[in-house]
XYZ file of C-alpha atoms in Angstrom:
608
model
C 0.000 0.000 0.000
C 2.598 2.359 0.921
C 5.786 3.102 -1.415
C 9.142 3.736 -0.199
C 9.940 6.968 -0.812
C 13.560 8.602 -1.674
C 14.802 12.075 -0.823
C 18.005 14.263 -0.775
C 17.966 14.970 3.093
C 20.949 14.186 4.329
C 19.867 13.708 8.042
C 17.993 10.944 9.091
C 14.491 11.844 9.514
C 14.268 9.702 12.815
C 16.485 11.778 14.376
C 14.160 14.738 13.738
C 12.802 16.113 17.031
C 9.036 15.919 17.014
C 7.216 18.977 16.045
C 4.343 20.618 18.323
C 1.162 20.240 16.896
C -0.184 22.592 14.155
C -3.610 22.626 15.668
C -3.766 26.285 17.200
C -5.770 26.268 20.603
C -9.227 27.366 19.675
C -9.154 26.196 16.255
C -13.085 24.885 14.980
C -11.547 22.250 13.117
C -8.658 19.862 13.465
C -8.434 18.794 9.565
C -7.423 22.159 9.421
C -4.250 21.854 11.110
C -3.407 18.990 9.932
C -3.733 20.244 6.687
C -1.774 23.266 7.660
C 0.998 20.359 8.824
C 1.691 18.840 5.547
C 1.845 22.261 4.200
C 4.854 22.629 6.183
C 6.617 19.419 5.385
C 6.474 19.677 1.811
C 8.035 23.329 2.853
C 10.880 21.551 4.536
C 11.188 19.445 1.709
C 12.000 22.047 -0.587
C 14.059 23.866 1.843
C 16.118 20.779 2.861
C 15.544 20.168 -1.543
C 16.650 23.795 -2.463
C 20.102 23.625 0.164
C 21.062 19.880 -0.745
C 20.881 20.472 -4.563
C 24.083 22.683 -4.114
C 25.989 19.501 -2.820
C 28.098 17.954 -5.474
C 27.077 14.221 -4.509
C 23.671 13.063 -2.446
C 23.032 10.171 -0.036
C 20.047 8.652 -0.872
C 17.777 7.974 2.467
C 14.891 5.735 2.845
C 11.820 6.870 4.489
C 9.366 4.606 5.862
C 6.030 5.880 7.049
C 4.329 3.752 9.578
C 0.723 5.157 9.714
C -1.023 7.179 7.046
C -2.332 10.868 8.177
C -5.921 10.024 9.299
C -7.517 14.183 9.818
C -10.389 14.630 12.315
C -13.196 17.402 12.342
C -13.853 18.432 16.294
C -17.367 20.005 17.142
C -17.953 23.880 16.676
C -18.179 25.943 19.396
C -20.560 29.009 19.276
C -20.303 32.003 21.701
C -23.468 33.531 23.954
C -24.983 36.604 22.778
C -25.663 36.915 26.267
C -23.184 35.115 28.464
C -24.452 34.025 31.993
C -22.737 35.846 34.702
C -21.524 33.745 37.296
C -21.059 36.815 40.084
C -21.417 35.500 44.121
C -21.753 39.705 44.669
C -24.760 41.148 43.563
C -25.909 44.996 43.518
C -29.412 45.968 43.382
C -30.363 49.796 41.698
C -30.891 52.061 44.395
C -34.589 54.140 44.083
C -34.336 57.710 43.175
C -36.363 60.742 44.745
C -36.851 63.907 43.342
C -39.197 66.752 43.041
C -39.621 69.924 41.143
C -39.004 73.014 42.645
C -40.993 75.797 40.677
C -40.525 79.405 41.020
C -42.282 82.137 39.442
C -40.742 84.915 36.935
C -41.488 88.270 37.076
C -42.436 89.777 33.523
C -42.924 93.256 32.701
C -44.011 92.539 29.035
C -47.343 94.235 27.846
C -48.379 93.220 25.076
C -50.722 95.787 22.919
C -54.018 95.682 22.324
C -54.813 94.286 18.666
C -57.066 96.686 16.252
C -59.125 95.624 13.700
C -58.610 97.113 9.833
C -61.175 98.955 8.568
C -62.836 97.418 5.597
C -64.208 99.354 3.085
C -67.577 98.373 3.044
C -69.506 99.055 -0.635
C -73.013 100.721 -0.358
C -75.667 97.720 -0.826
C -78.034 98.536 -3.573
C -81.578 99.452 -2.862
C -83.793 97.223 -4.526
C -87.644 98.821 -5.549
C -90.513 96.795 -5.967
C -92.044 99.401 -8.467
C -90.735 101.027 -11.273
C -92.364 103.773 -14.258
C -90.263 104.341 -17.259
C -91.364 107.085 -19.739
C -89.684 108.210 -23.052
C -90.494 110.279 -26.586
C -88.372 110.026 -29.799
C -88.124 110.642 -33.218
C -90.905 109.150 -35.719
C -93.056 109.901 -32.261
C -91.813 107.204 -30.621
C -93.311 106.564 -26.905
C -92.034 104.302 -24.610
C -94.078 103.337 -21.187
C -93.719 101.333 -18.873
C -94.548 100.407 -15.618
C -93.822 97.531 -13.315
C -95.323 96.767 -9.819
C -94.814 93.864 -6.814
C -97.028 93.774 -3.871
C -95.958 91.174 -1.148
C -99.112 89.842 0.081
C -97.731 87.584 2.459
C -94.370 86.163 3.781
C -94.706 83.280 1.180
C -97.315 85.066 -1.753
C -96.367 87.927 -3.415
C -98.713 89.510 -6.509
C -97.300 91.519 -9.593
C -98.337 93.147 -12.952
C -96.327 94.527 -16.023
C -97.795 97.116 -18.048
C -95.797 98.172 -21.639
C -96.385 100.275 -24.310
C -94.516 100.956 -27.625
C -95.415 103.122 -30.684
C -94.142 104.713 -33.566
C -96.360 106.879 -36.299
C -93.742 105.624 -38.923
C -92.866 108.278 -41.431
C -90.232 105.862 -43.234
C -88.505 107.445 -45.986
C -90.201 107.352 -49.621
C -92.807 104.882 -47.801
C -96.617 106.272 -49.639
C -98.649 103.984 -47.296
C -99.250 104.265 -43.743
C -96.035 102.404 -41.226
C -97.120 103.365 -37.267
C -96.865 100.520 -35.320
C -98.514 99.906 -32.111
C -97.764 97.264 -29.098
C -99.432 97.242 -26.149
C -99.735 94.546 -23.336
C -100.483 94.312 -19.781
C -99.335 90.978 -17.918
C -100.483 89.935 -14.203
C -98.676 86.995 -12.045
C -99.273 85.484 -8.825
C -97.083 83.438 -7.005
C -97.094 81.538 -3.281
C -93.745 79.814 -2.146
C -94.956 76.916 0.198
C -92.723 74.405 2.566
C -92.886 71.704 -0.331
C -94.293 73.525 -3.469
C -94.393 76.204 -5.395
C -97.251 77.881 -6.934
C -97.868 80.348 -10.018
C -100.289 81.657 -12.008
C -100.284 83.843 -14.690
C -102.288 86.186 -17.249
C -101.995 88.897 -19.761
C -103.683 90.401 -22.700
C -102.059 92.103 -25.992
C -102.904 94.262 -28.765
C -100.581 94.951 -31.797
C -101.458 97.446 -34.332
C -99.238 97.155 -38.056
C -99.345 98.050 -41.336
C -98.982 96.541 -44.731
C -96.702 99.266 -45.785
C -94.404 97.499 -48.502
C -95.636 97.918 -51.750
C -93.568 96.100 -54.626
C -93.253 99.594 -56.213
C -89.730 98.185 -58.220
C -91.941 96.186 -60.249
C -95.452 98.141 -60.245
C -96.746 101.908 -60.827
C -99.579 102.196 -58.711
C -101.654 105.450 -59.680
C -102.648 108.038 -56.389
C -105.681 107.134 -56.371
C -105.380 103.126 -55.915
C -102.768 104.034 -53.270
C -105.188 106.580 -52.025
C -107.908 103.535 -51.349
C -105.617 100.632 -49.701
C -106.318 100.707 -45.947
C -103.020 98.180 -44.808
C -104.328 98.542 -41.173
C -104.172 95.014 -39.447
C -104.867 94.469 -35.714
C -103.646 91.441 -33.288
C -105.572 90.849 -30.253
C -104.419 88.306 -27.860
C -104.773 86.840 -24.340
C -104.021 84.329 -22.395
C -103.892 82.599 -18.927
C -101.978 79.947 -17.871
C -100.095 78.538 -14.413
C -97.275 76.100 -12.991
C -96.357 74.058 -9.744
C -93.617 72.577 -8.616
C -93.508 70.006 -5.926
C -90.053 69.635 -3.585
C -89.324 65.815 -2.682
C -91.420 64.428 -5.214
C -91.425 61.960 -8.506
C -93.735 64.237 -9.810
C -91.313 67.555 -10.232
C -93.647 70.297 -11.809
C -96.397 70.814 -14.520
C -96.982 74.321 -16.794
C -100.201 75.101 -18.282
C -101.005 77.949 -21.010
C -103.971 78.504 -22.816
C -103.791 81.508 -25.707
C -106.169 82.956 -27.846
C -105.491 85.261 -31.047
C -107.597 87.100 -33.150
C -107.070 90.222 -36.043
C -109.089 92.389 -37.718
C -109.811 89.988 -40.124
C -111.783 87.678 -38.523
C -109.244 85.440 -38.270
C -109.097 82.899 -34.711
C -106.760 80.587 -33.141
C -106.475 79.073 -29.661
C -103.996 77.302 -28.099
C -103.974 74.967 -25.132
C -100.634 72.907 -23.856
C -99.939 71.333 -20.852
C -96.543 69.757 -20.092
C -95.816 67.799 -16.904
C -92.450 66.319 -15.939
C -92.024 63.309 -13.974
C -88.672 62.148 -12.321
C -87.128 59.025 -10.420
C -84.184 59.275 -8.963
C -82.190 55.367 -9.253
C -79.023 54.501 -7.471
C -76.482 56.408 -10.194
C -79.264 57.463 -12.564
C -81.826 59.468 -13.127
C -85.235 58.394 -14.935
C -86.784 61.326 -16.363
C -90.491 61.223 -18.342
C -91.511 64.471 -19.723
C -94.940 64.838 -21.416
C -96.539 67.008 -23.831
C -100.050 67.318 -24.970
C -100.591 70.680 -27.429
C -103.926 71.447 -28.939
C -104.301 73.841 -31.945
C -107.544 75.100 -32.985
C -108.461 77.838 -35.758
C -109.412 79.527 -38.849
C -109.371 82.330 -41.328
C -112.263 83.806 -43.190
C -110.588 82.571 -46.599
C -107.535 82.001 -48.428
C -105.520 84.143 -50.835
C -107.568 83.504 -53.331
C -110.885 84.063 -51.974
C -112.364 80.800 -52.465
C -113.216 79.336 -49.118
C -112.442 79.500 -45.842
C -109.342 77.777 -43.807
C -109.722 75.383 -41.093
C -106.948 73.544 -38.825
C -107.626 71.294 -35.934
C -104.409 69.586 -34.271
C -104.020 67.434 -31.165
C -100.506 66.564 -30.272
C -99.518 64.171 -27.708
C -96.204 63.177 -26.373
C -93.601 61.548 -24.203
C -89.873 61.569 -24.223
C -88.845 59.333 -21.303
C -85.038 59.467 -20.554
C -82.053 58.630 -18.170
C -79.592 60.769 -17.129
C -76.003 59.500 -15.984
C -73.949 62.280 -14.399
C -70.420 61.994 -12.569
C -67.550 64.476 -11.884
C -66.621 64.882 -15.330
C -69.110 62.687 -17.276
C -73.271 63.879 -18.307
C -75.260 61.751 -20.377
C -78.761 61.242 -21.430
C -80.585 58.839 -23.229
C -83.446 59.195 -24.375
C -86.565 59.390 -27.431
C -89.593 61.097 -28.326
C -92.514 59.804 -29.184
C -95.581 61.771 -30.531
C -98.914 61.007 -31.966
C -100.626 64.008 -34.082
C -104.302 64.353 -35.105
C -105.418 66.383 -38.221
C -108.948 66.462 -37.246
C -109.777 68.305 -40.701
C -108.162 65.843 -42.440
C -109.047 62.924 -40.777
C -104.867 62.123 -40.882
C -103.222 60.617 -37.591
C -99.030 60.187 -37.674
C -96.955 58.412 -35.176
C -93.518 59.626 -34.905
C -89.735 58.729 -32.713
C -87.273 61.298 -32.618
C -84.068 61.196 -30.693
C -82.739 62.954 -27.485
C -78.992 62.193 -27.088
C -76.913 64.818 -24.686
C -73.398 63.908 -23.517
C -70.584 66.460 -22.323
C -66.854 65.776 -20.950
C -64.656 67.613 -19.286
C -60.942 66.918 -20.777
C -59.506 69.928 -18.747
C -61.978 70.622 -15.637
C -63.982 73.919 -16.972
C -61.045 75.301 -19.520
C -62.219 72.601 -22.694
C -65.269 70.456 -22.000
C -66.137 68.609 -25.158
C -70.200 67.604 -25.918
C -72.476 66.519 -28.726
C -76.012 64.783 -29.314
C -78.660 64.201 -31.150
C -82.200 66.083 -30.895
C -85.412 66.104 -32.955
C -89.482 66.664 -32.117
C -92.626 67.948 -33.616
C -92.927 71.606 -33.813
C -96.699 72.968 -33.893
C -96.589 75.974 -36.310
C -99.295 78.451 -35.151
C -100.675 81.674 -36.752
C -99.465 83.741 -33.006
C -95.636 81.870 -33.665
C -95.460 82.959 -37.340
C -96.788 87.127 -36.960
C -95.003 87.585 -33.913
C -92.115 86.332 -36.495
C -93.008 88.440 -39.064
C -96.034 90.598 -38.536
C -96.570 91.375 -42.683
C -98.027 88.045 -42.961
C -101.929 87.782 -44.984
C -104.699 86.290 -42.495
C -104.805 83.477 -45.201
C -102.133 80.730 -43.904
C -101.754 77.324 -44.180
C -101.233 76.050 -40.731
C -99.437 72.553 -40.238
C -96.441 71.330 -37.868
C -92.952 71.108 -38.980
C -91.085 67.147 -38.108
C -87.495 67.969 -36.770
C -86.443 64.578 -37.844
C -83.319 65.188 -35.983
C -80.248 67.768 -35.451
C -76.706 66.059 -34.988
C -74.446 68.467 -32.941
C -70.939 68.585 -31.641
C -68.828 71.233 -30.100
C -66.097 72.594 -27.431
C -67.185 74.787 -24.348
C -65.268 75.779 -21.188
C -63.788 79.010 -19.901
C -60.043 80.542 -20.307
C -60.365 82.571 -17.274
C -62.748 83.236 -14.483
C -64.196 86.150 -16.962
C -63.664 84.481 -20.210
C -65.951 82.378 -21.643
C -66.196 80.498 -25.814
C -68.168 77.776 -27.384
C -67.984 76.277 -30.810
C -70.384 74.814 -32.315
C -71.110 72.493 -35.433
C -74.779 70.615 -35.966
C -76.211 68.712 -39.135
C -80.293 68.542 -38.999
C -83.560 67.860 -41.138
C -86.465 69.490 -40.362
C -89.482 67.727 -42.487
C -92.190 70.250 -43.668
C -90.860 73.303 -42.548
C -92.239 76.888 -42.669
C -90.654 79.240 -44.870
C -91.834 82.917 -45.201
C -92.726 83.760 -49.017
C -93.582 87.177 -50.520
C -97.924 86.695 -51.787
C -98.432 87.692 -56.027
C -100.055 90.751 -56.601
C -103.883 90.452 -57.481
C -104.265 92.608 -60.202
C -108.161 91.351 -61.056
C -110.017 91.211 -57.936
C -112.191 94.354 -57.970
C -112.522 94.174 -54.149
C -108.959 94.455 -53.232
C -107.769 93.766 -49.257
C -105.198 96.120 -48.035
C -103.279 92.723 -48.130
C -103.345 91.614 -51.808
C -100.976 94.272 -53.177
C -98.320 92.120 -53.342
C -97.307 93.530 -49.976
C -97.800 90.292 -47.520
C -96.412 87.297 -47.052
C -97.603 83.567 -47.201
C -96.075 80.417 -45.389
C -94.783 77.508 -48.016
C -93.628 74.619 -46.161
C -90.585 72.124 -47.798
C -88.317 69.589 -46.300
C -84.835 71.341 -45.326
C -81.381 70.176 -44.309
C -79.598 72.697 -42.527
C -75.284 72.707 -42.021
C -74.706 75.202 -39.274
C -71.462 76.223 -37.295
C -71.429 78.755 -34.354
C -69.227 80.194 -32.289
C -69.194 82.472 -29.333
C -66.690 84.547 -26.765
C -67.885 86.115 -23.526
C -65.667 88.550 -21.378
C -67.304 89.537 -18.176
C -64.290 91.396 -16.061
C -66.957 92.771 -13.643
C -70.088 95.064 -13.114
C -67.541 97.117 -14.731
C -67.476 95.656 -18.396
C -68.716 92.875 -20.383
C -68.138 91.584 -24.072
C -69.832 89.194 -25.990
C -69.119 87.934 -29.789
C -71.061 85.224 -31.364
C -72.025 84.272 -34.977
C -74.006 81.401 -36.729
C -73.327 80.506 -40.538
C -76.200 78.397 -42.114
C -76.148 76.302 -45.429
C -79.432 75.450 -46.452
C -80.595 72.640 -49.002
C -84.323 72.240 -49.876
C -86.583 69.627 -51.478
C -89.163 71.247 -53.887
C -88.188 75.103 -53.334
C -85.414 76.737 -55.138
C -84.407 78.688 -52.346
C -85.030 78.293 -48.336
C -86.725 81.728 -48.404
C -86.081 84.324 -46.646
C -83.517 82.210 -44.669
C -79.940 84.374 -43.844
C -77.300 82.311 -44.591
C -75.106 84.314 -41.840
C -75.924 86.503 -38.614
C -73.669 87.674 -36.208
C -74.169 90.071 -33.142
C -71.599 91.876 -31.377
C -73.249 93.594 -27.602
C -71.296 95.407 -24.460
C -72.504 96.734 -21.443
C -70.486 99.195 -19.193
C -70.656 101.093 -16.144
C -68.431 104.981 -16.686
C -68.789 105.990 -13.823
C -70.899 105.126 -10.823
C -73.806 106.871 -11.881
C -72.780 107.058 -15.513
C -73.424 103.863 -17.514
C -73.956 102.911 -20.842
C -74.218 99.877 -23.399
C -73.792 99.184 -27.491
C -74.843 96.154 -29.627
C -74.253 95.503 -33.447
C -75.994 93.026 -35.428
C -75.599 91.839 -38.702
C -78.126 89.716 -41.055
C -76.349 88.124 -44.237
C -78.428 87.980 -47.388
C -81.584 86.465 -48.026
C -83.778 85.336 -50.783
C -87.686 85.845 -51.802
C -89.809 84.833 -54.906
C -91.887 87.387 -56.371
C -94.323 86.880 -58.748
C -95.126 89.250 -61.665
C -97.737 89.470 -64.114
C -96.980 89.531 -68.092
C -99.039 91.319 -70.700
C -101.181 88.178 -70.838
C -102.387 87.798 -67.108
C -99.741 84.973 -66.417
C -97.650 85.001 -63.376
C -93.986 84.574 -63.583
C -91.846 83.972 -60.411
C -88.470 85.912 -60.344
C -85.951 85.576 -57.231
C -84.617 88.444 -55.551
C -82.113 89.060 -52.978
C -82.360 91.048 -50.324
C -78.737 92.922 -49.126
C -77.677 92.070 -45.894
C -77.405 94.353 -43.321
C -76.376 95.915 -40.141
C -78.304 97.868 -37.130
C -75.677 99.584 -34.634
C -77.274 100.752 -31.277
C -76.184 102.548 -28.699
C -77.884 103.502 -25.234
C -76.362 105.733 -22.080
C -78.112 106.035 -18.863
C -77.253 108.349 -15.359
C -78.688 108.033 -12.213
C -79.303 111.141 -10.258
C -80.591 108.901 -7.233
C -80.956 105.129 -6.444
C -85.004 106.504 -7.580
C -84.651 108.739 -10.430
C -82.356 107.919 -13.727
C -82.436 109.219 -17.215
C -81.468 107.687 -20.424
C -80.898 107.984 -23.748
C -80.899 105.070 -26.555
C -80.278 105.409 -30.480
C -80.717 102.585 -32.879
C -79.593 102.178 -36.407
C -76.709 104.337 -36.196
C -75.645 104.258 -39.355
C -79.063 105.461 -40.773
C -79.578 102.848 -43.058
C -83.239 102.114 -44.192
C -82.913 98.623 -45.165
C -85.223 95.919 -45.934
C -85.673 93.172 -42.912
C -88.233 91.939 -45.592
C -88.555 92.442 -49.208
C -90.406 96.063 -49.566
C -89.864 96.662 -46.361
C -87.412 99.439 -45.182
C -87.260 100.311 -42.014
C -87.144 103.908 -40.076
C -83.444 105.331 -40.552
C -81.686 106.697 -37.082
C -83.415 106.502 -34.384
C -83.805 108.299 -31.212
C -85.475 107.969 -27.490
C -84.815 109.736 -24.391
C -86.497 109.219 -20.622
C -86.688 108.648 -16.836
C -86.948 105.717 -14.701
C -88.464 106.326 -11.211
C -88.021 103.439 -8.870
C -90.598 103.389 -5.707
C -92.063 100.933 -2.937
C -95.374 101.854 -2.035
């Protein structure tokens, strides 16, 4: 097993003293110094190796080993975190005592008393119950009114409104007669409850024009014909109506109006609508059901033509149930209309849907909020809607409602600033049998002639109409001090059967400030421009025939500027002049209006 081994020491290794042991005390393991031992042999070796080699001759040596190194691993030994003390004298802590000693320290600091700043307090405004304006222009103008509030109780309170305003005309190269009265009186009562609220209200109207706008372009009318027209035409109207609205309640609030209208023609229309609104509140939505039921009753002594008399009869019923989603950022609302219409004079029901889609996001908190929808409904066309429109219409309509099939809209809202404020606006719709205003032929052989039939009123022609529209607006409100506003709508009409959408601007734009001098000197200006429009006249060849020809009517614009002062929070004057520029154009074909004009007045406030 073993192998004798030969080596250059020259000594005999049995003569070698034994060596300590290469196991340090404390060492964890005894393979390691017996490792560490043969490390130092093999040193000696080559010591013993390294000095020998130098020797000219060497005596070889025989080694014999008698027992082979056998290493052994002892057990660790880990040290106490906490070593046991083994102490025969123990000390125990000795208990402490102590007390506070507090003394008092004399201050002579004062401190001084604090005083409030004075803060300038502004003047609250007294507020009037009452009020009588009275003013005189040019053209005799007169301007009246008078306003009044009695507080019948803590919770009811009564009020009336009584206005007048005339003109005796005298428009430039105008040969018939253009003074204009308007005259109305309205009465409310209201009574605030603990859970509902309570109104009623009332008022009657009488409106005085004249079919002034002769088509004098395209026909020589002789003094004496002009002499004989009588253009007077008189609008009577009333009506009485009311609304409650209940607190805590799925039924939120009703309106009811009833109207009646009548003219010097014999003409007669009334009017009855009701519209309640229900709504249930859900766990994150809102169900809303609004409802509208509109009769329409009337009829004119005849037609243009003078062949028979006109009848309409219309009951409209609908609902337009809905549900509203609103979060911090996020509105929508679902919904659809539905309506049922009678013709009673034409024996003719229709059953219509129409959309209601509203949603709005806010991408930057109130700077850009972003919204869009779709809307649509059924529009009853009445005779008081279309004269209080345009007042130069004939007491021979046709009266029938217009289908807003529906109006696609999108656009961007918010505010810059706390006093800045924009939206932009683009929509898409179709309105279905809508009213358009169109100028009515000349009768030239109708020996008994209405102060109508001079080709100086206008008729109602219905077509189906899609509409392109984009609008914009910018508000600046710095204070009581100033404010700004700028808006415009562009329209692009396309029509069915019609050539044109009649009388239809294709752009209008308005442009109105109010601002306060000093602070009893105020004042306020608006512009207003109307883009062109377009009307179809009808003349009459050598042969009786009637040929249509369109004309187009400039646009135009009507400046106005008003200044008031206030001698005392009772008494005020002011001062207001419209169409600055002293233009006498035509809001409808033939019909120019008054050039500059001029009011001036008082206001007295009062409380009984």
């Amino acid at each position: 097993m073993f192998k004798t081994l030969k080596t250059g020491f020259s000594s005999d290794i049995k003569n070698i003293p034994p060596q300590p042991s290469l196991q340090r005390e404390g060492a964890t393991s005894p393979f390691e110094g017996g490792l560490r031992g043969m490390f130092f042999l093999i040193a000696l070796f080559a010591v013993g190796f390294s000095v020998t080699a130098q020797e000219k001759e060497l005596d070889p040596e025989v080694v014999n080993i008698v027992k082979p190194y056998t290493p052994t691993i002892s057990d660790a030994f880990k040290v106490k975190e906490t070593p046991e003390l083994n102490d025969s004298i123990s000390t125990t802590k000795k208990e402490v005592k102590y007390s506070i000693f507090s003394v008092p320290v004399a201050s002579t600091f004062t401190p001084a008393k604090g005083k409030a700043t004075t803060v300038e307090k502004t003047k609250p405004i007294k507020l009037y119950d009452n009020y009588a304006t009275l003013g005189f222009g040019n053209y005799t103008s007169i301007l009246g009114e008078f306003y009044s509030n009695f507080e019948i109780s803590r919770t009811d309170n009564a009020g009336f409104f009584f206005r007048h305003n005339s003109s005796q005309g005298d428009i430039k190269d105008v040969k018939l007669d253009n003074k204009y009265y308007d005259t109305s009186l309205d009465a409310n009562y209201t009574s605030r409850q603990k859970d509902a609220t309570y109104r009623l209200d009332a008022g009657v109207e009488h409106q005085i024009y004249n079919w002034y706008g002769l088509p004098e372009d395209y026909v020589t009318y002789p003094d004496n014909v002009i002499a004989d027209i009588d253009p007077l035409q008189m609008y009577f109207s009333g009506y009485a109506g009311g609304s409650i609205a209940l607190d805590d309640s799925f039924f939120e609030k009703a309106a009811l109006n009833i109207r009646y209208l009548g003219d010097a023609f014999s003409s007669s229309e009334f009017n009855a609508t009701l519209k309640p609104e229900f709504s249930f509140p859900l766990e994150n939505l809102t169900f809303n059901i609004d409802g509208d039921i509109d009769y329409l009753s009337g009829s004119f002594d005849r037609n243009y033509t003078n062949t028979s008399e006109i009848k309409y009869n219309y009951l409209n019923a609908g609902l337009a149930p809905s549900i509203t989603f609103i979060n911090n950022d996020l509105s929508v609302s679902l919904g659809v209309a539905a309506n049922v219409s009678l013709d009673s004079e034409n024996s003719d029901t229709d059953f219509s849907l129409y959309p209601r889609l509203n949603t709005s996001y806010r991408l930057l908190d109130e700077t850009v909020i972003v919204y869009g929808g779709a809307e649509g409904g059924l529009q009853q066309n009445s005779y008081y809607n279309f004269k209080e429109e345009n007042p130069f219409v004939s007491p021979t309509l046709n009266i029938a409602p217009t289908k807003k099939l529906y109006e696609g809209f999108g656009g961007i809202k918010g505010k810059i600033s706390n006093s800045v404020a924009y939206n932009v606006r683009a929509s898409y719709g179709k309105d279905e049998n809508r009213a358009l205003f169109q100028m009515n032929p000349l009768k030239i052989y109708n020996a008994s002639f209405e102060g109508y039939e001079y080709g100086n009123s206008f008729n109602v022609v219905y077509d189906d109409v899609n509409t392109l529209a984009f609008f914009a607006e910018l508000k600046v409100e710095v204070s009581n001090t100033f404010t700004l506003g700028i808006n415009g709508t562009y329209n692009s009409y396309s029509t069915d059967l019609q050539n044109e959408a009649w009388n239809l601007p294709d752009l209008k734009a308005s442009v109105f400030s109010d601002f306060n001098i000093t602070e009893k000197l105020y004042g306020g200006a608006s512009l207003f421009y109307v883009g062109e429009r377009k009307d179809l006249v009808y003349n009459n060849d050598p042969f009786g025939n009637s040929v249509g020809q369109e004309v187009t009517l400039d646009g135009y614009v009507d400046a106005n500027l008003h200044f008031g002062y206030r001698f005392t929070d009772r008494l005020s004057a002011f001062v207001k002049v419209s169409n600055l520029f002293s233009d006498n154009y035509e809001k409808w074909l033939n019909y120019p209006v008054q050039g500059i004009q001029g009011l001036a007045g008082v206001t007295y406030k009062f409380d009984w």
